[in-house]
CSV table of C-alpha atoms in Angstrom, one decimal:
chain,number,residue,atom,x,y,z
A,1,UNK,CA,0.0,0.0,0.0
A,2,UNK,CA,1.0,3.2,-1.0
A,3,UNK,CA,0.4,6.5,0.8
A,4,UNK,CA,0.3,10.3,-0.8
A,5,UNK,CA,-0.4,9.0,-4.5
A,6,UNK,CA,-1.5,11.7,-7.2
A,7,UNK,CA,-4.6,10.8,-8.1
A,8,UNK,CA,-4.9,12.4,-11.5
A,9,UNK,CA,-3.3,9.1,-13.3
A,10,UNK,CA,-5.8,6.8,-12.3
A,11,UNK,CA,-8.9,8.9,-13.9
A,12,UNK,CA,-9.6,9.4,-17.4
A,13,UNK,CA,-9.9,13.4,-16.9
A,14,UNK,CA,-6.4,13.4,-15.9
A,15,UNK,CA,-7.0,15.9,-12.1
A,16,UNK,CA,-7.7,15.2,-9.0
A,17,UNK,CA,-5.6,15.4,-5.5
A,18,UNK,CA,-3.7,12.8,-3.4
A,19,UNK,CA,-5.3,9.5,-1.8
A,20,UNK,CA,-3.9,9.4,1.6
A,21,UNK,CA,-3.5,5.5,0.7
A,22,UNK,CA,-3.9,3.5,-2.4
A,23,UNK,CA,-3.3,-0.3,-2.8
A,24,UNK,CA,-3.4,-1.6,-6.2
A,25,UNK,CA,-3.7,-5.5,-5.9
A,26,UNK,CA,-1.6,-7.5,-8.6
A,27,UNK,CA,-4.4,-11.0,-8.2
A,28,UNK,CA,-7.9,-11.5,-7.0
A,29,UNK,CA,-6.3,-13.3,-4.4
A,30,UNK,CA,-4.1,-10.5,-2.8
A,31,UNK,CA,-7.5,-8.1,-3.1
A,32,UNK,CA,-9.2,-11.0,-0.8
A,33,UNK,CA,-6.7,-11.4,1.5
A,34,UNK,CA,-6.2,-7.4,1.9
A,35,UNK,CA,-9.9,-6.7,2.4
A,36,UNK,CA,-10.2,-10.4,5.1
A,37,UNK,CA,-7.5,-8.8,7.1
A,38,UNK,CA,-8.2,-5.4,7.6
A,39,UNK,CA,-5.4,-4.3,6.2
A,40,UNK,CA,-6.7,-0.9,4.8
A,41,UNK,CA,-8.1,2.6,6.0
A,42,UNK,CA,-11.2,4.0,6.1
A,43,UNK,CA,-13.0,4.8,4.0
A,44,UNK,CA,-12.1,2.3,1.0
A,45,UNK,CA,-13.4,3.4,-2.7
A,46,UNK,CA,-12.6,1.1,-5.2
A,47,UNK,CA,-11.6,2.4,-8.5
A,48,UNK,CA,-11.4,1.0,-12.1
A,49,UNK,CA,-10.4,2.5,-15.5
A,50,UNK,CA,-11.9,5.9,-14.2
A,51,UNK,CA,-13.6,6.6,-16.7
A,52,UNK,CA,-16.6,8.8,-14.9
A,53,UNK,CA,-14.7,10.0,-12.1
A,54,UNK,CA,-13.3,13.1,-10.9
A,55,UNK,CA,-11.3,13.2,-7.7
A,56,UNK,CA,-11.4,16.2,-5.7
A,57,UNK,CA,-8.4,18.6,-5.4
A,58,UNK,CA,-6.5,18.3,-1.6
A,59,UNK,CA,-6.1,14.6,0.0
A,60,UNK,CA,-8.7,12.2,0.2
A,61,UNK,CA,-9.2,10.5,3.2
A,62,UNK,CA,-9.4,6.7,3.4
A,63,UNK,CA,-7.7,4.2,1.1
A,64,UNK,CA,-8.2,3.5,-2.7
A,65,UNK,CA,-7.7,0.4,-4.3
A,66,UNK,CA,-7.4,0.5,-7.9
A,67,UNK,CA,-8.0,-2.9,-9.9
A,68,UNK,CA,-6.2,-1.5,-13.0
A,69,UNK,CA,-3.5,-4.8,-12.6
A,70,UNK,CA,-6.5,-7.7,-12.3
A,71,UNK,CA,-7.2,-7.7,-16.4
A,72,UNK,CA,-6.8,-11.8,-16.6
A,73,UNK,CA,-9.4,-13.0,-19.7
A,74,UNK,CA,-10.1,-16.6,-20.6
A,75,UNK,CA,-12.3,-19.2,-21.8
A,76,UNK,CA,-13.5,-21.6,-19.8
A,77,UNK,CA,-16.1,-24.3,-19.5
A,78,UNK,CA,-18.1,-22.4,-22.5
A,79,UNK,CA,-18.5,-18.8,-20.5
A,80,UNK,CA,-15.9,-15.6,-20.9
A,81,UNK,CA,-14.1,-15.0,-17.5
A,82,UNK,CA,-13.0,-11.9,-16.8
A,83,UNK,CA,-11.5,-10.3,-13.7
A,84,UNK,CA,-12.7,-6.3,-12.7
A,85,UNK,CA,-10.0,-4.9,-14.3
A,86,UNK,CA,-10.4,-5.6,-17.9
A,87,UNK,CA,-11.2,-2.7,-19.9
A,88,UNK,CA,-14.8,-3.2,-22.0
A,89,UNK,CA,-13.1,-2.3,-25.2
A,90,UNK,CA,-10.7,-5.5,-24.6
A,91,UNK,CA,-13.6,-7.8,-23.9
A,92,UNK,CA,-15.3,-6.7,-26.7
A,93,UNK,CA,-12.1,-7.6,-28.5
A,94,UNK,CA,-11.5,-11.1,-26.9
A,95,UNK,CA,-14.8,-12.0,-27.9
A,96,UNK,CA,-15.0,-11.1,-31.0
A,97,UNK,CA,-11.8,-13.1,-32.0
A,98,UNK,CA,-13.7,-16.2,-30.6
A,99,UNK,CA,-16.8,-15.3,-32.7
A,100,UNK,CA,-19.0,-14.5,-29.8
A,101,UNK,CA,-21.4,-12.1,-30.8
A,102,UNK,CA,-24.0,-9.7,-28.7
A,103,UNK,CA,-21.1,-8.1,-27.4
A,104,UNK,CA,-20.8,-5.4,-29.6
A,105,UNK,CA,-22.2,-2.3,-27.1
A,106,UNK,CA,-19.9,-2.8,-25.0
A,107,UNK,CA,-16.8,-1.7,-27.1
A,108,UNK,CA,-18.8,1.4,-27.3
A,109,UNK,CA,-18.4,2.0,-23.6
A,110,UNK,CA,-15.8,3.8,-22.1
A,111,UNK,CA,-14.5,1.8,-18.2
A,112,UNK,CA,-13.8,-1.3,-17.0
A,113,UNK,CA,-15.8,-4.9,-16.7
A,114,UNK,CA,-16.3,-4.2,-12.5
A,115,UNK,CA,-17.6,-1.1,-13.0
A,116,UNK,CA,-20.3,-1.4,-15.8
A,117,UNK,CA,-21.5,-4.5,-13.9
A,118,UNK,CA,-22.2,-2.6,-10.6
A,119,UNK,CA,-24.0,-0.1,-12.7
A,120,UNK,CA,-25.5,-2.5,-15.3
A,121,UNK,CA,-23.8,-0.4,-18.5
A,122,UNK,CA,-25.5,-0.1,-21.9
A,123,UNK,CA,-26.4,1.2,-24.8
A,124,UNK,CA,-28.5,0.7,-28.3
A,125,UNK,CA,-31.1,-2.1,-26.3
A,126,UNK,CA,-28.4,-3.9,-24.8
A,127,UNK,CA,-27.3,-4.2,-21.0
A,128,UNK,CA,-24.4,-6.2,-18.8
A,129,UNK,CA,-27.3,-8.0,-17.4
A,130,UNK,CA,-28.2,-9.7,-20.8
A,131,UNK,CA,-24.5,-10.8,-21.0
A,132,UNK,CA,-23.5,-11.7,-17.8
A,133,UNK,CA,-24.3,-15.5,-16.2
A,134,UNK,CA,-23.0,-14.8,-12.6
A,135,UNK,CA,-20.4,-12.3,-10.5
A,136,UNK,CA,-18.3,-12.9,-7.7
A,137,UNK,CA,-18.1,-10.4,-5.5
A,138,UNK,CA,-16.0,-9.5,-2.1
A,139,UNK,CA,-17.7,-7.8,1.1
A,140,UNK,CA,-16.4,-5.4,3.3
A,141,UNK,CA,-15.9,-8.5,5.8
A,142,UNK,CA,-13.6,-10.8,3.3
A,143,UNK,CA,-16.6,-13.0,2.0
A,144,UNK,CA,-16.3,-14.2,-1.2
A,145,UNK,CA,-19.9,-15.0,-2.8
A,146,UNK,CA,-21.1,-15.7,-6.3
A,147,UNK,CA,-24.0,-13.8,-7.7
A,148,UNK,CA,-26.2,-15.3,-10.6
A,149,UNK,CA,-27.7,-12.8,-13.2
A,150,UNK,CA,-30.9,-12.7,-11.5
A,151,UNK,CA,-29.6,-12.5,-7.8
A,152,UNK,CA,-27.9,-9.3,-8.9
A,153,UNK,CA,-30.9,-7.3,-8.8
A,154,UNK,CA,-30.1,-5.7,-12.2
A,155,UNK,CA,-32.4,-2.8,-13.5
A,156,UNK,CA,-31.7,0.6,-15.5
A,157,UNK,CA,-27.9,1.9,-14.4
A,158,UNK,CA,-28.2,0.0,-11.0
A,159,UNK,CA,-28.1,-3.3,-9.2
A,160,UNK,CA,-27.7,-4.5,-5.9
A,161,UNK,CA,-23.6,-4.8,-6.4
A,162,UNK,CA,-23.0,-0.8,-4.9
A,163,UNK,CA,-21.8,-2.1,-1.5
A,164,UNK,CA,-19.9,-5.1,-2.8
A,165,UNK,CA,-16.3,-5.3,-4.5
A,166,UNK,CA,-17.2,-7.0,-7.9
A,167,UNK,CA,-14.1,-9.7,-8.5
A,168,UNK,CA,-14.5,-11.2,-11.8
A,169,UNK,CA,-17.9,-11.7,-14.1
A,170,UNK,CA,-18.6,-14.9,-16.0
A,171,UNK,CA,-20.4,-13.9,-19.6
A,172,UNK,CA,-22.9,-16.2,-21.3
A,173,UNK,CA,-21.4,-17.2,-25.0
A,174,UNK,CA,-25.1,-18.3,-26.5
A,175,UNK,CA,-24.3,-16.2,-29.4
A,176,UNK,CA,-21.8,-17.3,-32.9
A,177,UNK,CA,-21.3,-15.2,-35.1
A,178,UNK,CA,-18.8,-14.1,-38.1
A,179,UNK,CA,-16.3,-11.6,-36.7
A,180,UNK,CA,-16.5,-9.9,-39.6
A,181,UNK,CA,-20.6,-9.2,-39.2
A,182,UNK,CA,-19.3,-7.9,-35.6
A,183,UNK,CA,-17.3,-5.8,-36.4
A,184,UNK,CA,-19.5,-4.3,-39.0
A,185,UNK,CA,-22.3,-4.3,-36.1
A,186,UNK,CA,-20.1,-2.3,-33.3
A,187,UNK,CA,-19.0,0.0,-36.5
A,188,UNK,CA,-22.8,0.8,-37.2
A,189,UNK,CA,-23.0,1.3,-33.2
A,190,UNK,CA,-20.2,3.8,-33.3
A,191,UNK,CA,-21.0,5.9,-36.1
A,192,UNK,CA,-24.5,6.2,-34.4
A,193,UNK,CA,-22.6,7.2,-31.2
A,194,UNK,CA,-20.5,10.1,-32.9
A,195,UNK,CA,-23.7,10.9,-34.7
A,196,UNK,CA,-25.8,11.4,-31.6
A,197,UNK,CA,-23.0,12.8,-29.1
């Protein structure tokens, strides 16, 4: 754990002060076992890609753990696992080079996996919660519990995640299709973006 740490790196705006502590776990593992054993200060605020937050100017109070370093991606028993970390755009990019479509809105959002699952993300009719097949999740107490879709209580730009640390997300891969007809999807999806904002 780190103390005094300029802040303005870990958002997308580029400001912000000093955290008076920030931990930046290198595995799920070493984010468990720093949470189970009390080994921050309060407050805690976790932080991914920062992509819609600005840190006040001065010191803020507490400790911030940024899950920048927990970006692992694999496939595994037919579902996408990703850890909190990984940036949306790199999903969207692992996927598609497996040919997994209904992905495509999510390249179009700016953040990271942890996140746009707390917040259920989307865009052009599509939401995490009509990708996502469970989460795993750490409380405030060092309990790890997994989450199915449903259990996460999903609903516009919310769910029932805000007072958990998400861990990883397992995606659903119900969907084939020709990378080449996804990309031409998420291209449609962008134009339409620049078009509209």
């Amino acid at each position: 754990m780190e103390q005094n740490i300029n802040l303005s790196q870990y958002s997308r705006f580029g400001v912000g002060g000093e955290a008076e502590y920030l931990f930046m776990p290198s595995s799920v593992e070493e984010l468990i076992n720093f949470v189970k054993n009390k080994k921050y200060v309060e407050p805690i605020n976790v932080v991914g890609a920062g992509s819609n937050i600005l840190f006040e100017d001065g010191l803020i109070k507490g400790t911030i753990i940024s899950t920048k370093k927990l970006n692992k991606i694999e496939l595994k028993d037919g579902f996408i696992c990703a850890e909190c970390g990984v940036l949306n755009s790199k999903l969207f990019n692992f996927v598609k080079n497996n040919n997994f479509g209904g992905f495509e809105f999510l390249g179009c959002i700016p953040g990271s996996i942890g996140g746009s699952c707390r917040m259920n993300a989307g865009c052009y009719g599509r939401e995490m919660k009509d990708i996502i097949y469970d989460v795993e999740v750490l409380d405030f107490d060092g309990n790890v519990k997994t989450y199915t879709s449903n259990e996460c209580g999903f609903s516009y730009r919310n769910s029932l995640l805000n007072d958990l640390i998400v861990l990883s997300v397992k995606f659903k891969t119900d969907f084939i299709e020709d990378k080449v007809v996804i990309g031409e999807n998420f291209k449609k999806m962008i134009d339409e973006k620049i078009k509209s904002q």
